[in-house]
Amino acid sequence: MDPDTLVDRARDALHAGGEEADVCAGLVRATGDPRAAALATCLALGITRTEAERRLATEEAAGAFDGTGPGGEEVLALLLQAGGVFVVDRRLDAHEQRIRDLLGAACTAYGAGLPSGFAVSLSRWFRAGELARAYRGLASRQRVRDDGDPAAYWSALVAAGELLPEGDGIEEARERCRRMAERHPAP
């Protein structure tokens, strides 16, 4: 399959609602060429060829390509997705950057490291500008780490929540953050 056809096929699958990893895995099965499938998925997402090739040349991507064999299409695609290969970076405006900064302050106040799977998701959401999703994820945490600062965590989330628009589950998350901030007042 020629490269343009592969990109068109990836674009069609994405427009039909396919997840990036599923689209990539399907293209790997169809072509037998994991790198071409991953490149086509990136290009179909709107990532420039230069940036896509840079991402696919990283040590992490190389490890994913080398570490999967026949039948490992889904694993390969998920590893590439987890590594941020398919993230479409979005430039934030000043208002969005303020929200991002508050969410970052909450991450710092959480303590010595977020759980790894959540941290990977959070990183992708920040890069993609999915601030409401990141906010809901942080608001759903049950507690901060023992070395964290609960008052600063919940306070930052309350402030971020006030800047986010209504909808998308923000109201519920905002109320939860307010309740938690009341339970953990600043000293």
Short mmCIF file of C-alpha atoms in Angstrom, two decimals:
data_model
loop_
_atom_site.label_atom_id
_atom_site.label_comp_id
_atom_site.label_asym_id
_atom_site.label_seq_id
_atom_site.Cartn_x
_atom_site.Cartn_y
_atom_site.Cartn_z
CA MET A 1 0.00 0.00 0.00
CA ASP A 2 1.47 3.36 -1.00
CA PRO A 3 2.08 5.96 1.74
CA ASP A 4 -0.67 8.36 0.64
CA THR A 5 -3.25 5.59 0.60
CA LEU A 6 -2.11 4.51 4.04
CA VAL A 7 -2.54 8.05 5.41
CA ASP A 8 -6.00 8.28 3.78
CA ARG A 9 -6.98 4.98 5.35
CA ALA A 10 -5.77 6.15 8.77
CA ARG A 11 -7.60 9.47 8.39
CA ASP A 12 -10.84 7.68 7.44
CA ALA A 13 -10.55 5.37 10.46
CA LEU A 14 -9.88 8.31 12.80
CA HIS A 15 -12.80 10.30 11.40
CA ALA A 16 -15.01 7.25 11.94
CA GLY A 17 -14.14 7.46 15.65
CA GLY A 18 -11.21 5.06 15.85
CA GLU A 19 -8.69 5.53 18.65
CA GLU A 20 -5.13 6.24 17.52
CA ALA A 21 -3.74 2.97 18.89
CA ASP A 22 -6.50 0.92 17.26
CA VAL A 23 -5.99 2.66 13.92
CA CYS A 24 -2.24 2.08 14.05
CA ALA A 25 -2.65 -1.59 15.03
CA GLY A 26 -5.10 -2.13 12.18
CA LEU A 27 -2.68 -0.58 9.71
CA VAL A 28 0.16 -2.77 11.01
CA ARG A 29 -1.99 -5.86 10.47
CA ALA A 30 -2.93 -4.69 6.97
CA THR A 31 0.58 -3.76 5.86
CA GLY A 32 2.99 -5.71 8.04
CA ASP A 33 5.00 -2.48 8.32
CA PRO A 34 4.81 -1.04 11.86
CA ARG A 35 6.85 2.10 11.12
CA ALA A 36 4.80 3.00 8.04
CA ALA A 37 1.59 2.40 9.99
CA ALA A 38 2.73 4.59 12.87
CA LEU A 39 3.89 7.34 10.50
CA ALA A 40 0.59 7.24 8.60
CA THR A 41 -1.35 7.48 11.88
CA CYS A 42 0.68 10.53 12.93
CA LEU A 43 0.23 12.23 9.56
CA ALA A 44 -3.51 11.51 9.58
CA LEU A 45 -3.73 13.18 13.00
CA GLY A 46 -2.16 16.33 11.55
CA ILE A 47 1.32 15.91 13.02
CA THR A 48 3.92 17.21 10.57
CA ARG A 49 6.10 14.65 8.82
CA THR A 50 9.25 16.13 10.40
CA GLU A 51 7.77 15.90 13.91
CA ALA A 52 6.32 12.43 13.30
CA GLU A 53 9.66 11.12 12.07
CA ARG A 54 11.41 12.69 15.08
CA ARG A 55 8.97 10.99 17.46
CA LEU A 56 9.38 7.63 15.72
CA ALA A 57 13.17 7.93 15.91
CA THR A 58 13.26 8.24 19.71
CA GLU A 59 14.81 5.55 21.84
CA GLU A 60 11.40 4.72 23.35
CA ALA A 61 9.76 4.26 19.95
CA ALA A 62 12.69 2.18 18.73
CA GLY A 63 12.29 -0.05 21.78
CA ALA A 64 8.59 -0.48 21.03
CA PHE A 65 9.31 -1.44 17.42
CA ASP A 66 12.09 -3.84 18.39
CA GLY A 67 10.22 -5.36 21.32
CA THR A 68 7.11 -6.52 19.51
CA GLY A 69 6.80 -9.32 17.03
CA PRO A 70 4.04 -10.86 14.97
CA GLY A 71 0.71 -10.67 16.74
CA GLY A 72 1.91 -7.79 18.90
CA GLU A 73 0.25 -5.03 16.86
CA GLU A 74 -1.96 -3.86 19.73
CA VAL A 75 0.92 -3.87 22.20
CA LEU A 76 3.10 -1.88 19.83
CA ALA A 77 0.37 0.67 19.16
CA LEU A 78 -0.40 1.03 22.87
CA LEU A 79 3.28 1.53 23.68
CA LEU A 80 3.54 4.23 21.02
CA GLN A 81 0.37 5.86 22.32
CA ALA A 82 1.59 5.74 25.93
CA GLY A 83 4.87 7.28 24.79
CA GLY A 84 3.02 10.26 23.33
CA VAL A 85 3.81 9.50 19.70
CA PHE A 86 0.21 10.20 18.63
CA VAL A 87 -0.40 13.30 20.77
CA VAL A 88 -1.35 16.37 18.78
CA ASP A 89 0.32 19.18 20.73
CA ARG A 90 -1.85 22.22 21.21
CA ARG A 91 -0.67 25.72 21.99
CA LEU A 92 -2.56 27.19 24.94
CA ASP A 93 -3.81 30.75 25.13
CA ALA A 94 -3.10 32.83 28.27
CA HIS A 95 -6.31 31.75 30.03
CA GLU A 96 -5.66 28.08 29.32
CA GLN A 97 -2.03 28.45 30.41
CA ARG A 98 -3.21 29.85 33.77
CA ILE A 99 -5.41 26.75 34.21
CA ARG A 100 -2.47 24.54 33.18
CA ASP A 101 -0.24 26.29 35.72
CA LEU A 102 -2.77 25.71 38.51
CA LEU A 103 -3.06 22.04 37.56
CA GLY A 104 0.73 21.85 37.60
CA ALA A 105 0.75 23.39 41.08
CA ALA A 106 -1.70 20.70 42.18
CA CYS A 107 0.61 18.01 40.76
CA THR A 108 3.52 19.46 42.74
CA ALA A 109 1.42 19.61 45.92
CA TYR A 110 0.35 15.98 45.44
CA GLY A 111 3.68 14.74 46.76
CA ALA A 112 6.50 12.57 45.45
CA GLY A 113 5.05 11.43 42.18
CA LEU A 114 1.68 10.63 40.74
CA PRO A 115 0.95 6.96 39.97
CA SER A 116 2.79 6.18 36.73
CA GLY A 117 -0.19 5.30 34.53
CA PHE A 118 -2.07 8.39 35.62
CA ALA A 119 1.04 10.56 35.17
CA VAL A 120 1.40 9.35 31.56
CA SER A 121 -2.26 10.15 30.85
CA LEU A 122 -1.94 13.53 32.52
CA SER A 123 1.11 14.38 30.43
CA ARG A 124 -0.77 13.53 27.22
CA TRP A 125 -3.79 15.59 28.31
CA PHE A 126 -1.60 18.60 29.10
CA ARG A 127 0.16 18.37 25.74
CA ALA A 128 -3.13 18.02 23.88
CA GLY A 129 -4.74 20.88 25.79
CA GLU A 130 -7.36 18.58 27.33
CA LEU A 131 -7.48 20.64 30.50
CA ALA A 132 -11.00 19.62 31.56
CA ARG A 133 -10.00 15.97 31.35
CA ALA A 134 -6.83 16.63 33.35
CA TYR A 135 -8.84 18.57 35.93
CA ARG A 136 -11.40 15.79 36.33
CA GLY A 137 -8.60 13.26 36.71
CA LEU A 138 -6.84 15.26 39.40
CA ALA A 139 -10.12 16.05 41.17
CA SER A 140 -10.93 12.34 41.40
CA ARG A 141 -7.83 11.51 43.47
CA GLN A 142 -8.82 10.24 46.89
CA ARG A 143 -5.94 11.78 48.78
CA VAL A 144 -2.50 13.26 48.29
CA ARG A 145 0.68 11.43 49.26
CA ASP A 146 1.94 11.62 52.83
CA ASP A 147 4.71 14.00 51.75
CA GLY A 148 2.25 16.19 49.82
CA ASP A 149 0.36 19.30 50.82
CA PRO A 150 -3.41 18.59 50.77
CA ALA A 151 -4.33 22.24 51.40
CA ALA A 152 -2.25 23.43 48.43
CA TYR A 153 -3.48 20.55 46.23
CA TRP A 154 -7.18 21.19 46.75
CA SER A 155 -6.75 24.97 46.73
CA ALA A 156 -5.03 24.86 43.33
CA LEU A 157 -7.80 22.62 41.99
CA VAL A 158 -10.51 24.94 43.31
CA ALA A 159 -8.82 27.87 41.54
CA ALA A 160 -8.42 25.90 38.30
CA GLY A 161 -12.02 24.73 38.45
CA GLU A 162 -13.27 28.29 38.71
CA LEU A 163 -11.52 29.09 35.42
CA LEU A 164 -12.88 26.11 33.50
CA PRO A 165 -16.15 26.46 31.58
CA GLU A 166 -19.29 24.62 32.68
CA GLY A 167 -20.07 21.23 31.20
CA ASP A 168 -18.10 18.07 30.63
CA GLY A 169 -18.46 17.01 34.29
CA ILE A 170 -16.64 20.10 35.54
CA GLU A 171 -19.42 21.14 37.95
CA GLU A 172 -19.27 17.87 39.92
CA ALA A 173 -15.47 17.87 40.03
CA ARG A 174 -15.46 21.53 41.10
CA GLU A 175 -17.86 20.80 43.98
CA ARG A 176 -15.74 17.86 45.10
CA CYS A 177 -12.63 20.04 45.13
CA ARG A 178 -14.42 22.68 47.18
CA ARG A 179 -15.51 20.08 49.74
CA MET A 180 -12.01 18.66 49.94
CA ALA A 181 -10.51 22.17 50.29
CA GLU A 182 -12.85 22.79 53.24
CA ARG A 183 -11.60 19.56 54.86
CA HIS A 184 -7.98 20.59 54.27
CA PRO A 185 -7.74 24.34 54.97
CA ALA A 186 -4.46 26.18 54.62
CA PRO A 187 -2.62 26.49 57.95
#
